Coordinates of C-alpha atoms and ligand atoms in Angstrom, one line a residue:
X289 CA 0.0 0.0 0.0
X290 CA 2.8 2.3 1.0
X291 CA 4.8 1.3 -2.0
X292 CA 1.9 1.9 -4.3
X293 CA 1.4 5.3 -2.7
X294 CA 5.1 6.0 -3.1
X295 CA 5.0 5.0 -6.7
X296 CA 2.0 7.2 -7.3
X297 CA 3.8 10.1 -5.5
X298 CA 6.9 9.7 -7.6
X299 CA 4.9 9.5 -10.9
X300 CA 3.0 12.6 -9.9
X301 CA 6.2 14.5 -8.9
X302 CA 7.9 13.5 -12.1
X303 CA 5.0 15.0 -14.1
X304 CA 5.1 18.2 -12.0
X305 CA 8.8 18.4 -12.6
X306 CA 8.3 18.0 -16.3
X307 CA 5.7 20.7 -16.4
X308 CA 7.8 23.1 -14.3
X309 CA 10.8 22.5 -16.6
X310 CA 8.7 23.1 -19.7
X311 CA 7.3 26.3 -18.2
X312 CA 10.8 27.6 -17.4
X313 CA 12.1 26.7 -20.9
X314 CA 9.2 28.5 -22.6
X315 CA 9.6 31.6 -20.4
X316 CA 13.4 31.7 -21.1
X317 CA 12.6 31.1 -24.8
X318 CA 10.1 33.9 -24.9
X319 CA 12.3 36.3 -23.0
X320 CA 15.4 35.7 -25.1
X321 CA 13.4 36.5 -28.3
X322 CA 11.5 39.5 -26.9
X323 CA 14.5 41.1 -25.3
X324 CA 17.6 40.1 -27.2
X325 CA 19.6 42.9 -25.3
X326 CA 19.2 41.0 -22.0
X327 CA 21.8 38.5 -23.2
X328 CA 24.3 41.4 -23.5
X329 CA 23.8 42.6 -20.0
X330 CA 26.4 41.8 -17.5
X331 CA 26.5 41.5 -13.7
X332 CA 28.3 44.1 -11.7
X333 CA 32.0 43.3 -11.7
X334 CA 32.7 45.2 -8.5
X335 CA 32.0 43.1 -5.3
X336 CA 31.1 45.4 -2.4
X337 CA 30.7 42.7 0.2
X338 CA 28.1 43.0 2.9
X339 CA 27.9 46.7 3.4
X340 CA 27.9 49.4 0.6
X341 CA 29.8 52.5 1.4
X342 CA 29.7 55.5 -1.0
X343 CA 31.9 58.6 -0.5
X344 CA 31.0 61.8 -2.3
X345 CA 33.8 64.4 -2.8
X346 CA 32.8 68.0 -3.7
X347 CA 35.8 69.0 -5.9
X348 CA 38.1 71.9 -4.8
X349 CA 37.3 74.1 -1.7
X350 CA 39.1 76.9 0.3
X351 CA 42.0 78.4 -1.6
X352 CA 41.4 75.9 -4.4
X353 CA 38.5 77.6 -6.2
X354 CA 38.3 75.4 -9.2
X355 CA 37.3 77.1 -12.5
X356 CA 36.3 80.7 -12.2
X357 CA 35.0 81.2 -15.7
X358 CA 31.5 82.0 -14.6
X359 CA 29.8 84.1 -11.9
X360 CA 29.9 81.3 -9.3
X361 CA 33.2 79.6 -8.5
X362 CA 33.3 75.8 -9.1
X363 CA 34.1 75.0 -5.5
X364 CA 30.6 76.3 -4.4
X365 CA 28.8 74.6 -7.2
X366 CA 30.4 71.2 -6.5
X367 CA 29.3 71.5 -2.8
X368 CA 25.7 72.3 -3.9
X369 CA 25.6 69.3 -6.2
X370 CA 27.3 66.9 -3.8
X371 CA 24.9 67.9 -1.0
X372 CA 21.9 67.1 -3.2
X373 CA 23.5 63.8 -4.2
X374 CA 24.1 63.0 -0.5
X375 CA 20.5 63.7 0.4
X376 CA 19.1 61.7 -2.5
X377 CA 21.4 58.7 -2.0
X378 CA 20.6 58.6 1.7
X379 CA 17.0 57.7 0.8
X380 CA 18.1 54.2 -0.4
X381 CA 18.3 51.1 1.7
X382 CA 21.5 49.4 2.7
X383 CA 23.9 52.2 1.8
X384 CA 26.2 54.4 4.0
X385 CA 26.9 57.7 2.4
X386 CA 29.7 60.2 3.4
X387 CA 31.1 63.5 2.1
X388 CA 34.7 64.4 2.1
X389 CA 33.9 68.0 2.9
X390 CA 30.7 69.9 3.8
X391 CA 32.3 73.4 4.1
X392 CA 34.4 75.7 2.0
X393 CA 37.7 74.2 3.2
X394 CA 41.0 73.2 1.7
X395 CA 41.6 69.5 1.3
X396 CA 44.4 67.7 -0.6
X397 CA 43.5 64.9 -3.0
X398 CA 45.4 62.5 -0.8
X399 CA 43.3 63.6 2.2
X400 CA 40.1 63.0 0.3
X401 CA 41.2 59.4 -0.6
X402 CA 42.5 58.8 2.9
X403 CA 39.1 59.8 4.3
X404 CA 37.3 57.5 1.8
X405 CA 39.6 54.6 2.9
X406 CA 39.0 55.4 6.6
X407 CA 35.3 54.8 6.2
X408 CA 35.7 51.7 4.1
X409 CA 34.5 53.2 0.8
X410 CA 33.6 50.9 -2.1
X411 CA 33.3 53.8 -4.5
X412 CA 34.5 57.4 -4.5
X413 CA 32.8 60.0 -6.7
X414 CA 34.5 63.4 -7.2
X415 CA 32.0 66.1 -8.2
X416 CA 33.2 68.7 -10.7
X417 CA 32.3 71.4 -13.2
X418 CA 34.4 72.0 -16.3
X419 CA 35.9 74.7 -18.5
X420 CA 38.1 74.5 -21.6
X421 CA 41.1 76.4 -22.9
X422 CA 39.2 77.5 -26.0
X423 CA 36.1 78.3 -24.0
X424 CA 34.2 76.6 -26.8
X425 CA 33.9 72.9 -25.7
X426 CA 30.6 71.9 -24.3
X427 CA 29.0 68.8 -22.7
X428 CA 29.5 66.4 -19.8
X429 CA 32.1 63.7 -19.3
X430 CA 33.4 61.2 -16.8
X431 CA 37.0 60.2 -16.1
X432 CA 37.6 56.7 -14.8
X433 CA 40.8 54.8 -13.8
X434 CA 42.9 53.3 -16.6
X435 CA 44.1 50.6 -14.3
X436 CA 42.7 47.1 -14.2
X437 CA 40.4 46.1 -12.6
X438 CA 39.2 49.6 -11.7
X439 CA 38.8 50.5 -15.3
X440 CA 36.0 47.8 -15.7
X441 CA 34.2 48.9 -12.5
X442 CA 34.5 52.5 -13.6
X443 CA 33.3 51.8 -17.1
X444 CA 30.2 49.9 -15.9
X445 CA 29.3 52.9 -13.6
X446 CA 30.1 55.4 -16.4
X447 CA 27.7 53.8 -18.8
X448 CA 24.9 54.1 -16.2
X449 CA 25.8 57.7 -15.3
X450 CA 26.0 58.9 -18.9
X451 CA 22.6 57.4 -19.7
X452 CA 21.1 59.1 -16.6
X453 CA 22.7 62.5 -17.4
X454 CA 21.7 62.3 -21.1
X455 CA 18.1 62.9 -20.0
X456 CA 19.2 66.5 -19.3
X457 CA 19.9 67.0 -23.0
X458 CA 23.6 67.8 -22.4
X459 CA 26.1 66.8 -25.1
X460 CA 27.6 63.4 -24.1
X461 CA 31.4 63.6 -24.2
X462 CA 31.6 60.1 -22.9
X463 CA 34.0 58.2 -20.7
X464 CA 37.7 58.9 -20.6
X465 CA 41.0 57.8 -19.1
X466 CA 44.4 59.5 -18.7
X467 CA 47.7 58.2 -17.6
X468 CA 51.1 59.8 -16.8
X469 CA 54.2 59.0 -18.8
X470 CA 55.2 56.5 -16.2
X471 CA 51.8 54.7 -16.8
X472 CA 50.3 55.7 -13.4
X473 CA 46.9 57.4 -13.2
X474 CA 47.2 61.1 -14.2
X475 CA 44.4 62.6 -12.0
X476 CA 45.4 62.7 -8.4
X477 CA 42.1 61.7 -6.8
X478 CA 41.8 58.7 -9.1
X479 CA 45.4 57.7 -8.4
X480 CA 45.1 58.2 -4.6
X481 CA 41.8 56.2 -4.6
X482 CA 43.3 53.4 -6.7
X483 CA 46.4 53.2 -4.4
X484 CA 43.9 52.5 -1.6
X485 CA 41.9 49.9 -3.5
X486 CA 39.0 52.3 -4.1
X487 CA 37.4 52.8 -7.6
X488 CA 37.3 56.6 -8.0
X489 CA 35.6 58.5 -10.8
X490 CA 35.5 62.2 -11.7
X491 CA 32.1 63.5 -12.8
X492 CA 32.4 66.7 -15.0
X493 CA 28.8 67.9 -15.2
X494 CA 29.0 70.6 -17.8
X495 CA 31.3 73.4 -19.1
X496 CA 30.8 76.6 -17.1
X497 CA 32.4 78.7 -19.9
X498 CA 30.4 77.3 -22.9
X499 CA 27.4 79.1 -24.3
X500 CA 25.8 75.8 -25.2
X501 CA 25.9 74.6 -21.6
X502 CA 24.9 77.9 -19.9
X503 CA 21.2 77.0 -19.6
X504 CA 22.0 73.7 -18.0
X505 CA 23.8 75.2 -14.9
X506 CA 22.5 78.7 -14.4
X507 CA 20.6 78.1 -11.2
X508 CA 21.2 76.2 -7.9
X509 CA 18.2 74.1 -8.6
X510 CA 19.8 72.8 -11.8
X511 CA 23.0 72.1 -9.8
X512 CA 20.9 70.2 -7.3
X513 CA 19.2 68.2 -10.0
X514 CA 22.6 67.0 -11.3
X515 CA 23.3 65.7 -7.7
X516 CA 19.9 63.9 -7.8
X517 CA 20.8 62.2 -11.1
X518 CA 24.3 61.3 -9.8
X519 CA 22.5 59.5 -6.9
X520 CA 20.1 57.6 -9.2
X521 CA 23.1 56.5 -11.3
X522 CA 24.8 55.1 -8.1
X523 CA 21.5 53.5 -7.0
X524 CA 21.1 51.8 -10.5
X525 CA 24.7 50.7 -10.7
X526 CA 24.6 49.0 -7.2
X527 CA 21.0 47.8 -7.8
X528 CA 19.6 49.6 -4.7
X529 CA 16.1 49.8 -3.4
X530 CA 14.4 52.7 -1.7
X531 CA 11.5 52.2 0.6
X532 CA 11.1 56.0 0.9
X533 CA 11.0 56.6 -2.8
X534 CA 9.3 53.3 -3.7
X535 CA 11.8 52.3 -6.3
X536 CA 13.8 49.1 -6.9
X537 CA 16.8 49.1 -9.2
X538 CA 17.9 45.6 -8.3
X539 CA 17.3 44.4 -11.8
X540 CA 19.4 47.1 -13.6
X541 CA 21.4 45.7 -16.4
X542 CA 25.0 46.9 -16.7
X543 CA 27.2 47.2 -19.8
X544 CA 29.5 44.3 -20.6
X545 CA 32.1 46.0 -22.7
X546 CA 35.1 47.4 -20.9
X547 CA 36.7 50.6 -22.2
X548 CA 39.6 49.0 -24.1
X549 CA 37.1 46.8 -26.0
X550 CA 35.5 50.0 -27.4
X551 CA 38.9 51.1 -28.7
X552 CA 39.1 54.2 -26.6
X553 CA 42.7 55.1 -25.8
X554 CA 43.8 57.1 -22.8
X555 CA 44.2 60.8 -23.5
X556 CA 48.0 60.4 -23.2
X557 CA 48.1 58.2 -26.3
X558 CA 45.7 60.3 -28.3
X559 CA 46.8 61.9 -31.6
X560 CA 45.1 64.6 -33.6
X561 CA 42.8 63.7 -36.5
X562 CA 45.0 62.6 -39.5
X563 CA 43.1 64.6 -42.2
X564 CA 40.9 67.6 -42.4
X565 CA 40.0 69.0 -45.9
X566 CA 37.6 71.7 -46.8
X567 CA 35.7 72.1 -50.1
X568 CA 33.3 74.7 -51.4
X569 CA 30.7 72.6 -53.2
X570 CA 28.0 75.1 -54.0
X571 CA 28.0 78.9 -54.3
X572 CA 24.9 81.0 -55.1
X573 CA 26.2 84.1 -56.8
X574 CA 22.9 86.0 -56.2
X575 CA 22.2 85.2 -52.5
X576 CA 25.7 84.6 -51.2
X577 CA 24.7 81.1 -49.9
X578 CA 27.6 78.7 -49.8
X579 CA 27.8 75.0 -49.1
X580 CA 30.9 73.5 -47.6
X581 CA 31.9 69.9 -47.1
X582 CA 34.6 68.8 -44.6
X583 CA 36.3 65.5 -45.1
X584 CA 38.1 64.3 -42.0
X585 CA 39.6 61.1 -40.7
X586 CA 40.9 59.9 -37.3
X587 CA 41.8 56.2 -37.2
X588 CA 42.1 56.0 -33.4
X589 CA 39.3 58.1 -32.1
X590 CA 35.9 59.5 -32.7
X591 CA 35.5 62.9 -34.3
X592 CA 33.5 64.9 -32.0
X593 CA 33.2 68.6 -33.1
X594 CA 34.1 70.9 -35.9
X595 CA 34.2 74.7 -36.3
X596 CA 34.9 77.3 -39.0
X597 CA 36.7 80.6 -39.2
X598 CA 35.8 83.4 -41.6
X599 CA 39.2 85.1 -41.4
X600 CA 41.6 82.3 -42.2
X601 CA 41.9 81.0 -38.6
X602 CA 42.4 84.3 -36.7
X603 CA 39.0 83.9 -34.9
X604 CA 36.7 80.9 -34.7
X605 CA 32.9 80.9 -34.9
X606 CA 32.0 78.3 -32.2
X607 CA 31.9 74.5 -32.3
X608 CA 29.3 72.1 -33.6
X609 CA 28.9 68.4 -33.0
X610 CA 30.4 66.2 -35.8
X611 CA 27.5 64.4 -37.6
X612 CA 27.0 60.9 -36.4
X613 CA 29.0 61.4 -33.2
X614 CA 27.9 59.3 -30.2
X615 CA 30.3 58.5 -27.3
X616 CA 29.9 54.8 -27.9
X617 CA 29.9 54.8 -31.7
X618 CA 32.5 52.5 -33.3
X619 CA 33.0 54.4 -36.5
X620 CA 33.3 58.0 -37.7
X621 CA 31.2 59.6 -40.3
X622 CA 33.7 60.8 -43.0
X623 CA 32.1 64.1 -43.9
X624 CA 30.2 67.0 -42.5
X625 CA 28.3 69.6 -44.5
X626 CA 27.6 73.1 -43.4
X627 CA 26.1 76.2 -44.9
X628 CA 27.1 79.9 -44.7
X629 CA 25.7 83.1 -46.1
X630 CA 28.7 85.2 -47.2
X631 CA 29.1 88.9 -48.1
X632 CA 29.4 89.3 -51.9
X633 CA 31.4 92.5 -51.8
X634 CA 34.6 91.0 -50.3
X635 CA 36.6 87.7 -50.4
X636 CA 36.1 85.5 -47.4
X637 CA 38.9 83.2 -46.2
X638 CA 37.0 80.1 -44.8
X639 CA 38.9 77.6 -42.8
X640 CA 37.8 74.7 -40.6
X641 CA 39.2 72.5 -37.8
X642 CA 37.9 69.2 -36.5
X643 CA 38.2 68.0 -32.8
X644 CA 38.5 64.4 -31.8
X645 CA 37.2 62.7 -28.6
X646 CA 40.1 64.1 -26.6
X647 CA 39.7 67.6 -28.1
X648 CA 42.8 67.3 -30.3
X649 CA 42.4 69.5 -33.3
X650 CA 43.4 69.4 -37.0
X651 CA 43.0 72.5 -39.2
X652 CA 42.2 72.6 -42.9
X653 CA 43.8 74.8 -45.6
X654 CA 41.8 78.0 -46.3
X655 CA 39.2 78.3 -49.1
X656 CA 39.0 81.8 -50.5
X657 CA 35.4 82.5 -51.5
X658 CA 35.2 85.1 -54.3
X659 CA 32.0 86.3 -56.0
X660 CA 31.7 87.4 -59.6
X661 CA 29.7 90.3 -58.3
X662 CA 33.0 91.8 -57.2
X663 CA 34.4 91.7 -60.7
X664 CA 31.2 93.3 -62.0
X665 CA 31.6 96.1 -59.5
X666 CA 35.3 96.6 -60.4
X667 CA 34.5 96.6 -64.1
X668 CA 31.7 99.2 -63.6
X669 CA 34.0 101.4 -61.5
X670 CA 36.7 101.2 -64.1
X671 CA 34.2 102.1 -66.9
X672 CA 33.0 105.1 -64.8
X673 CA 36.6 106.3 -64.3
X674 CA 37.4 106.0 -67.9
X675 CA 34.3 108.0 -68.9
X676 CA 35.2 110.8 -66.5
X677 CA 38.9 111.0 -67.5
X678 CA 38.5 110.8 -71.3
X679 CA 40.3 114.2 -72.0
X680 CA 43.3 113.4 -69.9
X681 CA 43.5 110.0 -71.5
X682 CA 44.1 111.6 -74.9
X683 CA 46.8 113.9 -73.5
X684 CA 48.5 111.0 -71.7
X685 CA 48.3 108.8 -74.7
X686 CA 50.4 105.7 -74.5
X687 CA 51.6 106.3 -70.9
X688 CA 51.1 103.5 -68.4
X689 CA 52.0 102.9 -64.8
X690 CA 54.2 100.1 -63.5
X691 CA 51.4 97.4 -63.9
X692 CA 50.3 98.6 -67.3
X693 CA 47.2 100.4 -66.3
X694 CA 46.6 103.7 -68.1
X695 CA 47.7 106.7 -66.0
X696 CA 44.7 108.8 -65.1
X697 CA 45.8 112.4 -64.5
X698 CA 44.1 114.5 -61.9
X699 CA 42.3 117.3 -63.9
X700 CA 43.0 119.9 -61.2
X701 CA 46.8 119.5 -61.7
X702 CA 46.3 120.1 -65.4
X703 CA 44.3 123.2 -64.8
X704 CA 47.1 124.6 -62.7
X705 CA 49.5 124.2 -65.6
X706 CA 48.3 127.4 -67.2
X707 CA 46.2 125.7 -69.8
X708 CA 49.2 124.1 -71.4
X709 CA 49.9 120.4 -71.7
X710 CA 53.0 120.8 -69.6
X711 CA 52.2 119.6 -66.0
X712 CA 53.4 121.6 -63.0
X713 CA 55.7 119.3 -61.1
X714 CA 55.7 121.5 -57.9
X715 CA 52.1 120.5 -57.2
X716 CA 52.4 116.8 -58.0
X717 CA 54.6 116.0 -54.9
X718 CA 57.7 113.8 -54.8
X719 CA 55.9 110.5 -53.9
X720 CA 53.3 110.7 -56.6
X721 CA 54.9 108.2 -58.9
X722 CA 52.4 108.8 -61.7
X723 CA 53.6 112.3 -62.1
X724 CA 57.3 111.8 -61.6
X725 CA 58.0 110.7 -65.2
X726 CA 60.4 112.8 -67.3
X727 CA 60.5 115.9 -65.2
X728 CA 63.9 117.0 -66.6
X729 CA 62.9 117.5 -70.2
X730 CA 59.7 119.2 -69.0
X731 CA 61.8 121.6 -66.9
X732 CA 64.0 122.4 -70.0
X733 CA 60.9 123.2 -72.0
X734 CA 59.7 125.4 -69.3
X735 CA 62.7 127.9 -69.7
X736 CA 62.2 128.3 -73.5
X737 CA 59.7 131.3 -73.7
X738 CA 61.9 133.5 -71.4
X739 CA 64.9 133.1 -73.7
X740 CA 62.9 133.9 -76.8
X741 CA 61.7 137.1 -75.1
X742 CA 65.4 138.1 -74.2
X743 CA 66.5 137.5 -77.8
X744 CA 63.6 139.7 -79.1
X745 CA 64.6 142.4 -76.7
X746 CA 68.3 142.4 -77.8
X747 CA 67.2 142.6 -81.4
X748 CA 64.9 145.5 -80.6
X749 CA 67.6 147.3 -78.6
X750 CA 70.0 146.7 -81.5
X751 CA 67.4 148.0 -84.0
X752 CA 66.9 151.0 -81.6
X753 CA 70.6 151.7 -81.3
X754 CA 71.0 151.2 -85.0
X755 CA 68.2 153.6 -85.8
X756 CA 69.5 156.3 -83.5
X757 CA 73.0 155.9 -84.9
X758 CA 71.8 156.1 -88.5
X759 CA 69.6 159.1 -87.8
X760 CA 72.5 160.9 -85.9
X761 CA 74.9 160.1 -88.9
X762 CA 72.4 161.5 -91.4
X763 CA 71.7 164.6 -89.3
X764 CA 75.4 165.1 -88.7
X765 CA 76.1 164.7 -92.5
X766 CA 73.3 167.1 -93.5
X767 CA 74.4 169.7 -91.0
X768 CA 78.1 169.5 -92.2
X769 CA 76.9 169.9 -95.8
X770 CA 74.8 173.0 -94.9
X771 CA 77.7 174.6 -93.0
X772 CA 80.0 174.1 -96.0
X773 CA 77.4 175.7 -98.4
X774 CA 77.1 178.7 -96.0
X775 CA 81.0 179.1 -95.9
X776 CA 81.0 178.9 -99.7
X777 CA 78.2 181.6 -100.0
X778 CA 80.1 184.0 -97.6
X779 CA 83.3 183.7 -99.6
X780 CA 81.4 184.5 -102.7
Ligands
ZN860 ZN1 37.1 70.8 -11.0

């Protein structure tokens, strides 16, 4: 009886087992087809043990003001964001949260890492705001360790943080590493953290000196919102739950690929884009509309921005995101097209430069944009001048200046020359090259009338003297003849 019962039980349990197995298989089958991405998800590589400890580090403080490129110093902003992050993260279950500083005090990078180590931190997050040398670069980015295994932990967190922050609409500059020439971590807080076994990341929320980012960080509320998003990213990365908030991130999927697999080099090994060529592909002679195409290549890194100059590279007009750029893209788009409306009256020297993922730049050659309209204007001006200097043209027949253009005489100068064709060199000036031709022969001609006058005077005087002499001789002769007649008559 018992055996029969046993057999019955075992038959029944076998059937149940079969049904359960089938059920599991069909669920797995359904899931794997409905959500193919799930198979790409990875577990968190960082093991935090029993208790999770997070340390938030507001960057700078005290004498160390951080970037001062906007009205509010970076050291104050980082404190606002860090405090908001602390408050938000404290709402989650099973996490201990600390801050390296809560006041405006000086603190070395070593001291920050030492503090994190002293409280048993699993993760150290250094809060920052950014600024660039060019004051043109915009967007958010995250710096993670380049050292294994911290690079993998950092990358998995970075992927979550960048997704969370993308909701703000900020340009995504992605995840980066930087090493010193000796191979050690470049950034002090990351290096000091790594030396103590703590994964440390630097969160650069946005650029305080970029026009594109200004609207993202112009109020304290927005700085607090960054802190809230930072906290959510931590909660998602560590799969936390919050009874207070009623959220459960325990099922969050993390990225599998580590940074080197994406082909992203540390900044230290980065080189500028290999090529950057600019072409004018269309020009509307009437409206001034011009179409340009940039062809650029960078075999190691992503192309991220481009910008143009209208004065051959003296000044730049502000950067634009390279088409097709995404921080996790694997390939660059080769060309970017942009449009300008240019003045038709003057030539414009257009030049471009492209920036890669690490802001290394390569500049193109200049393209000189010239409109036919300018030639039409010049031709019309020449025609007008010719019409208004016709008389002088005839007088100056055949004479040209150094480059073969007909010399156009100033009519006032010719008026001053007493109505003759001989120009007056005293009014022309020494440095007026058009009038400095053959002055010596002209000066010789100038003396001629004076001499003629003198000659005529001499002739006249000679004639005068001659006449007087002749008259005197005639008179003298006549008087002598008359005296002789008188003597003869008296004798008679
Ligand atoms: Zn900073």
